[in-house]
XYZ file of N, CA and C in Angstrom:
783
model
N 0.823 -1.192 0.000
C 0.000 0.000 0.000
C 0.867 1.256 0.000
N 0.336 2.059 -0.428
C 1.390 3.544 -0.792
C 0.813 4.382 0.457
N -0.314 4.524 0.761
C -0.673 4.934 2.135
C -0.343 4.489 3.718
N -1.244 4.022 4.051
C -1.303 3.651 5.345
C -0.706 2.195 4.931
N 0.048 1.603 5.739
C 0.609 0.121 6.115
C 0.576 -0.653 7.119
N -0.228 -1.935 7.820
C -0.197 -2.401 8.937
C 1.098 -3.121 9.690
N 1.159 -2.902 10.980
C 2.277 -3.601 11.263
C 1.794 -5.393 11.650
N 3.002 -6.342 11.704
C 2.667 -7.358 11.998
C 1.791 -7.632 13.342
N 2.028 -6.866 14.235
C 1.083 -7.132 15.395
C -0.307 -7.487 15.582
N -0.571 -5.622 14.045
C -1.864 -5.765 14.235
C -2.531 -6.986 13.456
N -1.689 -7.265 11.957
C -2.349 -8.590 11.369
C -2.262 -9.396 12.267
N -1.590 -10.093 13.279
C -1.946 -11.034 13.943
C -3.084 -10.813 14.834
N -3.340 -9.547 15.262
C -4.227 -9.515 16.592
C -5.866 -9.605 15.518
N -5.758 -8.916 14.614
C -6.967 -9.383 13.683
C -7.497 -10.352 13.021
N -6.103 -11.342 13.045
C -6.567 -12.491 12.555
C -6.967 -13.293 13.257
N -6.425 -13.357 14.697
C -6.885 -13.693 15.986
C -8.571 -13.415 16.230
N -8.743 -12.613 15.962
C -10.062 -11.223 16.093
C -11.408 -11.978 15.214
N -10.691 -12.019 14.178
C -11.485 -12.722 13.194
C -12.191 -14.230 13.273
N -11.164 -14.992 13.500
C -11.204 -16.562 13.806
C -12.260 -16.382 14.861
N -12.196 -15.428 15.996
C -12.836 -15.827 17.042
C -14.576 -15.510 16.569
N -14.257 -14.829 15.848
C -15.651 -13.992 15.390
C -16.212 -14.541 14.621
N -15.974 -15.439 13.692
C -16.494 -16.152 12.612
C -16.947 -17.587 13.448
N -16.164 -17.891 13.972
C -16.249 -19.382 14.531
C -17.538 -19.267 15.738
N -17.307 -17.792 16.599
C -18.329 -18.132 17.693
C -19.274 -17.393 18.017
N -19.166 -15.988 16.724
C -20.120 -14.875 17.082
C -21.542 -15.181 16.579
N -22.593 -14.198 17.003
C -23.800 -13.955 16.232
C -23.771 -13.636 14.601
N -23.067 -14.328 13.920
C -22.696 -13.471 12.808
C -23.955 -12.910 12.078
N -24.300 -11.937 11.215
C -25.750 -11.847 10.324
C -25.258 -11.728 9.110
N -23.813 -11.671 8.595
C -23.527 -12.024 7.237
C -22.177 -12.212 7.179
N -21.374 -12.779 6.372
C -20.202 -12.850 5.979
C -19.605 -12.105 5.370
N -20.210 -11.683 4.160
C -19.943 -10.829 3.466
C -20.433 -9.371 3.126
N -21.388 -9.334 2.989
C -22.768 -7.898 3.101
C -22.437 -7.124 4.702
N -22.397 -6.455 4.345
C -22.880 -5.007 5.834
C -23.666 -4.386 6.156
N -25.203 -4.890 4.707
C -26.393 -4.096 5.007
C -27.131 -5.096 4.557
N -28.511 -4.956 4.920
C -30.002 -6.163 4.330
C -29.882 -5.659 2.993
N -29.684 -6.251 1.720
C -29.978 -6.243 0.206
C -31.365 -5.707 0.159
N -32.648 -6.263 0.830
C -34.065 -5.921 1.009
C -34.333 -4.922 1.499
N -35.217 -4.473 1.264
C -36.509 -3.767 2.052
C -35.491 -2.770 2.392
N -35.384 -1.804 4.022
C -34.780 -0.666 3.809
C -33.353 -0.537 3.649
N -32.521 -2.239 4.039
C -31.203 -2.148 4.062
C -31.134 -1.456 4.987
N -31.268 -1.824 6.239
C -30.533 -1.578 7.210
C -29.301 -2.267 7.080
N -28.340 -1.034 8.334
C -26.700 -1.953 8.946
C -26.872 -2.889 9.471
N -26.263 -3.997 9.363
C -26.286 -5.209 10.216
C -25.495 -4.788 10.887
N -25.403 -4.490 12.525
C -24.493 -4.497 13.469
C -24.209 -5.801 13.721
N -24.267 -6.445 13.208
C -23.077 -8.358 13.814
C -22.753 -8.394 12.636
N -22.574 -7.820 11.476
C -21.879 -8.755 10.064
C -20.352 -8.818 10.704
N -19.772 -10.075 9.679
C -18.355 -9.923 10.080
C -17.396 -9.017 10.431
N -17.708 -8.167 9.253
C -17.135 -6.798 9.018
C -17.231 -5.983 10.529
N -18.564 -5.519 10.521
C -18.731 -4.768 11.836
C -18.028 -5.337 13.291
N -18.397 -7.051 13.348
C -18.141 -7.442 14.217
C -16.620 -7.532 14.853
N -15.875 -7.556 13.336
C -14.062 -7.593 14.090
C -13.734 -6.454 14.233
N -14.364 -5.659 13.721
C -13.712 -3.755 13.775
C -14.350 -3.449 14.844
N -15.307 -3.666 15.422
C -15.550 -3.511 17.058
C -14.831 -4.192 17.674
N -14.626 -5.069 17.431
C -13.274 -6.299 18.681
C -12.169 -5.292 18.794
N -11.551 -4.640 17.444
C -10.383 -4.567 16.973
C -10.077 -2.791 18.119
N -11.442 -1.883 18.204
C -11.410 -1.271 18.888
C -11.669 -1.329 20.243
N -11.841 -2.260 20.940
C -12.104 -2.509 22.231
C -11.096 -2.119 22.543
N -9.742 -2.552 21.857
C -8.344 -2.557 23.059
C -8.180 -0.900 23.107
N -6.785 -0.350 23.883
C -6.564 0.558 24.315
C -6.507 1.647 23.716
N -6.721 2.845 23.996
C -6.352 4.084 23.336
C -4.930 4.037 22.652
N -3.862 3.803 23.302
C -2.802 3.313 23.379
C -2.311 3.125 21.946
N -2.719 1.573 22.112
C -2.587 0.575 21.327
C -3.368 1.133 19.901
N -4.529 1.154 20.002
C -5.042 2.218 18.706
C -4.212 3.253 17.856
N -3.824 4.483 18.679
C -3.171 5.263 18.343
C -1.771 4.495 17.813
N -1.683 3.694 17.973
C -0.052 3.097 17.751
C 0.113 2.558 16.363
N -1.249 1.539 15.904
C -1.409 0.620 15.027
C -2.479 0.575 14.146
N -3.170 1.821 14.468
C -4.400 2.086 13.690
C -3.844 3.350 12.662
N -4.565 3.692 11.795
C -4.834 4.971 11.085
C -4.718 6.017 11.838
N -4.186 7.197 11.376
C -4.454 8.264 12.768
C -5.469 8.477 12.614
N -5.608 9.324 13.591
C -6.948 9.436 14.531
C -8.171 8.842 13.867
N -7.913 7.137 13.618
C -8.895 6.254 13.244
C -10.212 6.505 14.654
N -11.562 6.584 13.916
C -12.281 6.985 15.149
C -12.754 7.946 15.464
N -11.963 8.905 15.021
C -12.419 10.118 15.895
C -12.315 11.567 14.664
N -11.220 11.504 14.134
C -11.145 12.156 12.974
C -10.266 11.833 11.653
N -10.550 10.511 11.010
C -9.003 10.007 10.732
C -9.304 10.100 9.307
N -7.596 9.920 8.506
C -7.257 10.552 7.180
C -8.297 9.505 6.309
N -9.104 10.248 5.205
C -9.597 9.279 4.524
C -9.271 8.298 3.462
N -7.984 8.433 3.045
C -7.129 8.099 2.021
C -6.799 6.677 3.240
N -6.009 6.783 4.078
C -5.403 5.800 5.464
C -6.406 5.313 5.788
N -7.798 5.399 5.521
C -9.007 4.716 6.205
C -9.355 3.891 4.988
N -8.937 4.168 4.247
C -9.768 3.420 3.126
C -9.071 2.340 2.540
N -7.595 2.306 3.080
C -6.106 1.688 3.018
C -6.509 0.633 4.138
N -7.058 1.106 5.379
C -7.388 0.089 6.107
C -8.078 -0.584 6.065
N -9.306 -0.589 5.711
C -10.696 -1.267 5.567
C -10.586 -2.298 3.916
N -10.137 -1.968 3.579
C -9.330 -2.478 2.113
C -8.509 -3.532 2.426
N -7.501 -3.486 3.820
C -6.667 -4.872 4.175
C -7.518 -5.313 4.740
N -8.222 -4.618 5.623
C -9.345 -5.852 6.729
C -10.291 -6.559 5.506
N -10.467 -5.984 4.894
C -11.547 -6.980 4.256
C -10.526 -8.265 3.594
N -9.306 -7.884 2.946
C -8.430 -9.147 2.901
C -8.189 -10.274 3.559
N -7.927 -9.390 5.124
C -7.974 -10.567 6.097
C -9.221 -11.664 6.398
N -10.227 -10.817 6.338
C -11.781 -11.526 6.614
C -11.812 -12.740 5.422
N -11.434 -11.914 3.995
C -11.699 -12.954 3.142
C -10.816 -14.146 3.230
N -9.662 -13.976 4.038
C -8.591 -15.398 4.045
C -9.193 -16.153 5.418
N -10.000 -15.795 6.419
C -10.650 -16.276 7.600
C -11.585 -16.927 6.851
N -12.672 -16.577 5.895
C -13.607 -17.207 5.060
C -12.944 -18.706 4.704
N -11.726 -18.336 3.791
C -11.234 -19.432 3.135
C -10.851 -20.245 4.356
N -10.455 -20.293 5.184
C -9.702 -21.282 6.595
C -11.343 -22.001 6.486
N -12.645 -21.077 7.250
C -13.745 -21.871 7.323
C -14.053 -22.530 6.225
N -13.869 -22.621 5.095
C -14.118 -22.949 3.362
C -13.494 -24.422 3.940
N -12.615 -24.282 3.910
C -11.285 -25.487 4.233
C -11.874 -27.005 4.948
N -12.235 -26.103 6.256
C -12.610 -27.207 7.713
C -13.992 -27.797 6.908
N -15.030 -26.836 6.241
C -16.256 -27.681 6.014
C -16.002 -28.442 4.773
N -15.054 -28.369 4.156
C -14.873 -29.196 2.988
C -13.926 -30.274 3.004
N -13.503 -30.535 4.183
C -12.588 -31.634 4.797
C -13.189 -33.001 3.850
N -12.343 -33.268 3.252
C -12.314 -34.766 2.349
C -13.251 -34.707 1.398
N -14.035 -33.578 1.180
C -15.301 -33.415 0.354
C -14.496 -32.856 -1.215
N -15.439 -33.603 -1.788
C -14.873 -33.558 -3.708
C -16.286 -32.360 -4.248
N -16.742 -31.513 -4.166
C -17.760 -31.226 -5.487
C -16.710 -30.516 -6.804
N -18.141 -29.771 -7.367
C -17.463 -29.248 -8.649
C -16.763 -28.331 -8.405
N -15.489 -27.384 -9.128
C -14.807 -26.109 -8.864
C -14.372 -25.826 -8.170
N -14.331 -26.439 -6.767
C -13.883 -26.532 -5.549
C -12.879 -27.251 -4.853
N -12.504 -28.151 -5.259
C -11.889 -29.219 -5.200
C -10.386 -29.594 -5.978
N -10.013 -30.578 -5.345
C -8.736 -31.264 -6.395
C -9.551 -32.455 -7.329
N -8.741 -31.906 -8.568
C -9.173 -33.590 -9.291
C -9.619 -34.699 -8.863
N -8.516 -35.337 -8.225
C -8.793 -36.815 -7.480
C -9.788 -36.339 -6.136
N -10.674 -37.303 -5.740
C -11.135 -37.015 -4.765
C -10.300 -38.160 -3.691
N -11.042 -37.396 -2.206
C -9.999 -37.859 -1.305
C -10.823 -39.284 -1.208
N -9.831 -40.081 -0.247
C -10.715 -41.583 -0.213
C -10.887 -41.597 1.499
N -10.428 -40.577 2.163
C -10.789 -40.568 3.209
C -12.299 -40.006 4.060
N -12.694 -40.562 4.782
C -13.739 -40.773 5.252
C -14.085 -39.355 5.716
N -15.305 -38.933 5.656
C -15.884 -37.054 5.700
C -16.044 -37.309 6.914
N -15.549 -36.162 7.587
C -15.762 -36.381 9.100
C -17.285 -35.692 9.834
N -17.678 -36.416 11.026
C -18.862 -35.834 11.326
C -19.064 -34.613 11.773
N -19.764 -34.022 12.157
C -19.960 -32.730 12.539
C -19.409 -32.402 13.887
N -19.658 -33.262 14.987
C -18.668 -33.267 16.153
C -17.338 -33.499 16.041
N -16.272 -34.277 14.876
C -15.359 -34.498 14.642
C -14.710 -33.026 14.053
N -15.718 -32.391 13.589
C -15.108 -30.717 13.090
C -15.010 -29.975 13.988
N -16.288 -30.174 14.942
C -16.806 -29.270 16.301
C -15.319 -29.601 17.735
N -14.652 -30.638 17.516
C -13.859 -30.897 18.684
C -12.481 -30.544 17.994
N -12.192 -30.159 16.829
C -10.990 -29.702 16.157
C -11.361 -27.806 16.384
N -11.776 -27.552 16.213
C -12.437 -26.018 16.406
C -12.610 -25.470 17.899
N -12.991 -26.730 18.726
C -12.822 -26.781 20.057
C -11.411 -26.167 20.652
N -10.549 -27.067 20.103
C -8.875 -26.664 19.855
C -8.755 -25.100 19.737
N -9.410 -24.594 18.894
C -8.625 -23.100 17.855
C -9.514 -22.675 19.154
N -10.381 -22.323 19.814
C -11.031 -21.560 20.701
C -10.203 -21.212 21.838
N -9.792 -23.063 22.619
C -9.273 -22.867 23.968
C -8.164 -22.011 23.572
N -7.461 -22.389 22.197
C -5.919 -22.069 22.036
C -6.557 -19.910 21.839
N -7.319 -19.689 21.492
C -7.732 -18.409 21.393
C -8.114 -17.523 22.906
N -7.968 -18.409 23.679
C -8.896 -17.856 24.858
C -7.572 -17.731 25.575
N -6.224 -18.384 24.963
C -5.216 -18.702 26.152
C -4.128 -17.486 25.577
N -4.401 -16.959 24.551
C -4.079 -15.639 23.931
C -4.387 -14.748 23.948
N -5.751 -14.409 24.160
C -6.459 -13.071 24.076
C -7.243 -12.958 25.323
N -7.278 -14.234 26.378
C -8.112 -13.737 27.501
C -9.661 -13.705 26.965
N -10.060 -14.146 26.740
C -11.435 -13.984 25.412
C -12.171 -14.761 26.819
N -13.831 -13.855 27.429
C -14.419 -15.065 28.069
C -16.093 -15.253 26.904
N -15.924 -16.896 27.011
C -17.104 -17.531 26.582
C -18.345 -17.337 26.552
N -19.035 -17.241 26.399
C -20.643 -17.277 26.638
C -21.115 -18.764 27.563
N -22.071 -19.375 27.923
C -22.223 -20.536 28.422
C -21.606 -21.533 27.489
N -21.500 -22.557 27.953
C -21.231 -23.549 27.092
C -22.205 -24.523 26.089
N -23.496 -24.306 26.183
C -24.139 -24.677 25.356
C -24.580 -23.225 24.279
N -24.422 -22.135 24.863
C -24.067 -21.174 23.680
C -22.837 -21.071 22.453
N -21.829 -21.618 23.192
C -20.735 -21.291 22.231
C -20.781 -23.210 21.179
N -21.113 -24.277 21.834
C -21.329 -24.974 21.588
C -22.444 -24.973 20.170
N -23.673 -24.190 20.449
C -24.864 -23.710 19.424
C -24.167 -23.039 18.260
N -22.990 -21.926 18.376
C -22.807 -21.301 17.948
C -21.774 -22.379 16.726
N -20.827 -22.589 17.175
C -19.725 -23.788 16.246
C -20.894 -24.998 15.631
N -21.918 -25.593 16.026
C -22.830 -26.233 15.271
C -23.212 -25.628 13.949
N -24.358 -24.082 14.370
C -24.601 -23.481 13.796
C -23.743 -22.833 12.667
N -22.195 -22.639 12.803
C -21.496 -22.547 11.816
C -21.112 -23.643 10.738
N -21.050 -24.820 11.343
C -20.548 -25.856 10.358
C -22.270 -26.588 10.123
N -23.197 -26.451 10.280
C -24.502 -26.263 9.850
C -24.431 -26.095 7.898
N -23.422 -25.104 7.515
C -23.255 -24.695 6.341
C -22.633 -25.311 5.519
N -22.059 -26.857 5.949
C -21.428 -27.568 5.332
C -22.462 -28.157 4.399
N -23.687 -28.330 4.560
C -24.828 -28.748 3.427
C -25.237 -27.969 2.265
N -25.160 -26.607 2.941
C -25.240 -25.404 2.193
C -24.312 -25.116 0.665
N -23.327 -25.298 1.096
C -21.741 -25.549 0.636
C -21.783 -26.354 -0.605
N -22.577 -28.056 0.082
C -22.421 -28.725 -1.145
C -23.484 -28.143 -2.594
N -24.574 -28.469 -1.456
C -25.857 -27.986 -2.742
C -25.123 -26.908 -3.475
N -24.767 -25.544 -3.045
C -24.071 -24.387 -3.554
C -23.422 -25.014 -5.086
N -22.024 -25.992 -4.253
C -21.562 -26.533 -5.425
C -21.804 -27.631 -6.743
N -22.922 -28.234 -6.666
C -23.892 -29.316 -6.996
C -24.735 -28.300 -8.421
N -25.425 -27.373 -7.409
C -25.954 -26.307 -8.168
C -26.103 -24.974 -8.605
N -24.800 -24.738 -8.942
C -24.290 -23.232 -9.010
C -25.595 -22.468 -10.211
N -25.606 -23.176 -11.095
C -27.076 -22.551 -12.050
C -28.059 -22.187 -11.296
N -28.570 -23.133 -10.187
C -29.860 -22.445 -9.340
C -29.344 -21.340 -8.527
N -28.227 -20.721 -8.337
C -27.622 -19.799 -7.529
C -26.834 -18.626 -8.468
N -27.643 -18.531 -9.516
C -27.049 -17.838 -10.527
C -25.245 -17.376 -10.586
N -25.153 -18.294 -10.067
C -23.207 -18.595 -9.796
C -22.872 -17.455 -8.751
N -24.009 -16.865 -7.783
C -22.970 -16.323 -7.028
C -21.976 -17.128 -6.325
N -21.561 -16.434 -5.197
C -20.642 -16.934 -4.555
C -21.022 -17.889 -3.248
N -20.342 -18.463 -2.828
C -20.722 -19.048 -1.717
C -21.532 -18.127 -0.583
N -20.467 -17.242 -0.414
C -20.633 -16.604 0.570
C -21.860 -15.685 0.608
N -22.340 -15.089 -0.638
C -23.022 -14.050 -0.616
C -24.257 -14.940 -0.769
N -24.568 -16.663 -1.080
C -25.615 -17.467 -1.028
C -25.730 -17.225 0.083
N -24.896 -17.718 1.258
C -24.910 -17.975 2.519
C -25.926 -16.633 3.280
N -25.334 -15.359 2.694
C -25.498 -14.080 3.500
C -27.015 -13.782 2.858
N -27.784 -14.278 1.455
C -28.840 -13.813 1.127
C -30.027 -15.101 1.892
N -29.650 -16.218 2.747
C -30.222 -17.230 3.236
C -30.172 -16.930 4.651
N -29.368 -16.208 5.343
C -29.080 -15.646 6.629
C -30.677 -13.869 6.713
N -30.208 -13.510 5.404
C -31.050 -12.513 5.647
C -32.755 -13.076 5.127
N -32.944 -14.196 4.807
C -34.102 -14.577 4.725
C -34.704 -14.946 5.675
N -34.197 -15.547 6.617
C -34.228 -16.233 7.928
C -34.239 -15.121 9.069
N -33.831 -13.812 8.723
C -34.214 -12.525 9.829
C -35.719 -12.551 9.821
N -36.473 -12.684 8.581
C -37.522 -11.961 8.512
C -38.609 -13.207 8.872
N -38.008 -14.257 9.062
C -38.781 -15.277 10.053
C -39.163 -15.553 11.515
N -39.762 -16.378 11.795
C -40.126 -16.537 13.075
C -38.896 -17.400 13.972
N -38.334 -17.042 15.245
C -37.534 -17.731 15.941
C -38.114 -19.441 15.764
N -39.412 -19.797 15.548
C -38.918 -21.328 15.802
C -39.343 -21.637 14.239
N -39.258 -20.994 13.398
C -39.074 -20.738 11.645
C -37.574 -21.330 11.769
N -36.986 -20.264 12.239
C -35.091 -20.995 11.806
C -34.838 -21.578 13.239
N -35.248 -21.816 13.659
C -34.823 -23.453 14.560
C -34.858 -24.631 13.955
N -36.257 -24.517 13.222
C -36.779 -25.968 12.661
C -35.847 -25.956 11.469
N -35.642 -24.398 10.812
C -34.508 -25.013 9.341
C -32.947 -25.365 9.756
N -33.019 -25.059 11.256
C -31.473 -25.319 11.225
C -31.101 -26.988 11.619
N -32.387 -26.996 12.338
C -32.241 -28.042 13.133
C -32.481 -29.641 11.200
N -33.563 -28.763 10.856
C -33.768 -29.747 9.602
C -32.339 -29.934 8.748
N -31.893 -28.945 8.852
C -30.280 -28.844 8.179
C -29.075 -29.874 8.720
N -29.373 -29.726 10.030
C -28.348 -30.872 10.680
C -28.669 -32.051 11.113
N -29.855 -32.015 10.952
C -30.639 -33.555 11.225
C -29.682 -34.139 9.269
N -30.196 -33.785 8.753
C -29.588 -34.027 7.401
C -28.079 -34.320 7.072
N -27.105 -33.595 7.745
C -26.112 -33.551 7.552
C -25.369 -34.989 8.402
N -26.414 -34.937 9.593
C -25.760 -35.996 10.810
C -26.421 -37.157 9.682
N -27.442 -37.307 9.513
C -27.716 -39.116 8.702
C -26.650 -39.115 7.248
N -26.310 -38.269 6.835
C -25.479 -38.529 5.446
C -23.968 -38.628 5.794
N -23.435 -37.924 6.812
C -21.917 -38.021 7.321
C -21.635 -38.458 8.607
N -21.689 -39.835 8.632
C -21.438 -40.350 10.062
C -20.053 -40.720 10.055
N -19.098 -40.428 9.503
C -17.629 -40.398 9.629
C -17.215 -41.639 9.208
N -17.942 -42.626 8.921
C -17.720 -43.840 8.305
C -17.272 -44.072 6.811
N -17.521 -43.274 6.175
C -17.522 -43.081 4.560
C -16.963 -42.191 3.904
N -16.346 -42.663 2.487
C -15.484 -41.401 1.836
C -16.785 -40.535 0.950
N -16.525 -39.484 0.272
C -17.499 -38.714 0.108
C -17.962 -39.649 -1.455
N -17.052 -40.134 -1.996
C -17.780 -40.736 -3.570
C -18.863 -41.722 -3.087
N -18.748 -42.047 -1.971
C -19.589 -43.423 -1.363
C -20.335 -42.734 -1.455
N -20.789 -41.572 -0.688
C -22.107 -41.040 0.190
C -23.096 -40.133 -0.987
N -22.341 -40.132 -2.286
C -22.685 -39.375 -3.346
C -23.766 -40.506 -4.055
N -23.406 -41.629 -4.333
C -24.323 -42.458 -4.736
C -25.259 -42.525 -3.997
N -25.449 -42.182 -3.258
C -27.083 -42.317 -2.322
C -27.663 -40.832 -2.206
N -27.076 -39.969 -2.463
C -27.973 -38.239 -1.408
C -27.691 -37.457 -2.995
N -28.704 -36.763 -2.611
C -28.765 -35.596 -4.341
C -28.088 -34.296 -3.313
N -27.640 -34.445 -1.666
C -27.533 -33.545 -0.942
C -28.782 -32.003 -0.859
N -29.301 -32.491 -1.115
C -31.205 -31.602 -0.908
C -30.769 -30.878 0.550
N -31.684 -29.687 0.351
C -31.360 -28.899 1.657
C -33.452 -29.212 1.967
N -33.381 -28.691 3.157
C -34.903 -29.015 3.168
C -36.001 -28.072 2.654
N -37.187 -28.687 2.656
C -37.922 -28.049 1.488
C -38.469 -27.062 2.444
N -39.599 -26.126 1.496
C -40.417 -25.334 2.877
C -41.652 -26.321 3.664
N -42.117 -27.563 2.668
C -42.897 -28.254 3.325
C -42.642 -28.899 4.019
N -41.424 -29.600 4.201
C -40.684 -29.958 5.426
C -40.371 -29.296 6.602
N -40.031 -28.081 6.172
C -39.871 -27.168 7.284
C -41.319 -26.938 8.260
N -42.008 -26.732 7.440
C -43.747 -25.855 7.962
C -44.515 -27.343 9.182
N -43.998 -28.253 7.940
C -44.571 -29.305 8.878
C -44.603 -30.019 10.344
N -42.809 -29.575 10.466
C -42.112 -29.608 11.693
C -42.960 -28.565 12.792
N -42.941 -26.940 12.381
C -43.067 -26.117 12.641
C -44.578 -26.543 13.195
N -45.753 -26.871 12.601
C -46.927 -27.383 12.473
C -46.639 -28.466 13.682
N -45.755 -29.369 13.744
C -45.956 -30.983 14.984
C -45.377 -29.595 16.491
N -44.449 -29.021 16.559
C -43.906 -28.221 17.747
C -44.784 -26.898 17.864
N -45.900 -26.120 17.595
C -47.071 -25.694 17.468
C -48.189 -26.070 18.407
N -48.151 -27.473 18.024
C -49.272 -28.719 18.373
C -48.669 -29.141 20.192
N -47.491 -29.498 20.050
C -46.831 -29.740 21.277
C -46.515 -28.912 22.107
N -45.542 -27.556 21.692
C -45.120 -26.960 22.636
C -46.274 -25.377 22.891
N -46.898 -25.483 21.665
C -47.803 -24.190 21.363
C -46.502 -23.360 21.581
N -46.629 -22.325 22.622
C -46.182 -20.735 21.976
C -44.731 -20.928 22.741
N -44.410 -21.781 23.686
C -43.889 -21.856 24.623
C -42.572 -22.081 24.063
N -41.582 -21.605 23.862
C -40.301 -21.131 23.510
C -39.168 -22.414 24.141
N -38.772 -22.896 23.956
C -37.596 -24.067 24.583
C -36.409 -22.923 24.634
N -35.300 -23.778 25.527
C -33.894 -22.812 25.539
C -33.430 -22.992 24.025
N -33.611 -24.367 23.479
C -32.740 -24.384 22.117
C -33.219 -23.512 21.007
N -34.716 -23.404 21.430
C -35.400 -22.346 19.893
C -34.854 -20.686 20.291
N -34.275 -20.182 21.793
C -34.747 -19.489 22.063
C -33.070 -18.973 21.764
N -32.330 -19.449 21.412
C -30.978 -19.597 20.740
C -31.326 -18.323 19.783
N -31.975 -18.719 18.689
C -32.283 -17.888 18.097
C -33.213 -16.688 17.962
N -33.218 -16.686 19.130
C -33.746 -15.261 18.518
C -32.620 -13.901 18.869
């Protein structure tokens, strides 16, 4: 950059920043910073927002040292625009790390190496206890405290949740008019705002009910291809669920539906 330049500190403390944020935050998009719909509001949790608030928590200090000048308060716009320009670099190489973990041994189209792997797709807890790893090892660096443990637990589900997403994505890039992964991901995140809390319980939960019967860690992915078209669930599947927990729980909110809201 001919402007502003980061020092190594701060790329590490952001990449740090990032990992933690992608893996365990509320995220509301990956990529987008506003609803595409209706008035486009800011998402205050998109990625974006979410590490550049982390990134300012720390000290005046430390800011003034490694930030833009007077990033914040009155800072150069040429050096601001130098910055937000690398952060989004960094975010997009945090994307690719998560790209990585959910595609562990998985072959689709464009995505992939030639040969596919012959090793067995691992289950969703087998991703969830490797990620387990990058957290403690994050918490023993940055002092970072947790949410409960069945929150942060919800939260790493709910992220690798997208490993179904992922395939269909790649299966059927024509029905997704070839966007990108990510911006599928972020226009399915903002569909799911404008639903009911036990609306995206039942799709998430329908999502990983799906993912757990097709990848039980037993099988390489060419195996598991001859049997699954990898289908995400329909809306009549969804409604129907929605329709039996209605009937049962009526209005009455569980801790797991209540995740989401």
């Amino acid at each position: 950059m001919k402007g502003w330049n980061p020092a190594h500190e701060l790329s590490q403390t952001s990449c740090i920043i990032a990992t933690q944020c992608i893996i365990t935050g509320d995220v509301q998009a990956y990529t987008a910073t506003h609803n595409n719909q209706g008035n486009q509001d800011h998402l205050p949790h998109s990625l974006s927002a979410k590490v550049l608030d982390k990134i300012l928590e720390n000290p005046y200090e430390w800011q003034k040292r490694l930030l833009p000048a007077r990033y914040g308060r009155n800072p150069d716009p040429v050096e601001s625009k130098d910055f937000h320009k690398w952060l989004n670099v960094i975010l997009k190489e945090i994307r690719k790390d998560l790209n990585k973990i959910l595609l562990t041994n998985m072959h689709i189209p464009n995505r992939a190496k030639k040969t596919p792997s012959l090793l067995n797709v691992p289950t969703i807890e087998t991703m969830i206890v490797k990620a387990i790893g990058i957290l403690i090892d994050l918490q023993k660096r940055t002092r970072l405290h947790w949410r409960s443990r069945y929150a942060w637990l919800a939260d790493l589900t709910l992220r690798f949740q997208q490993r179904m997403q992922l395939i269909h994505w790649g299966y059927n890039l024509a029905d997704y008019n070839n966007h990108s992964f990510w911006a599928v991901v972020d226009n399915k995140l903002e569909e799911l705002r404008t639903k009911s809390v036990r609306y995206c319980y039942v799709y998430f939960h329908e999502v990983l009910s799906l993912d757990f019967d097709q990848f039980d860690g037993e099988r390489a992915f060419t195996e598991i291809q001859k049997t699954t078209d990898f289908a995400l669930p329909s809306e009549e599947e969804v409604q129907a669920r929605i329709k039996h927990l209605d009937q049962t729980h009526r209005a009455v909110i569980g801790e797991k539906e209540a995740f989401h809201q």
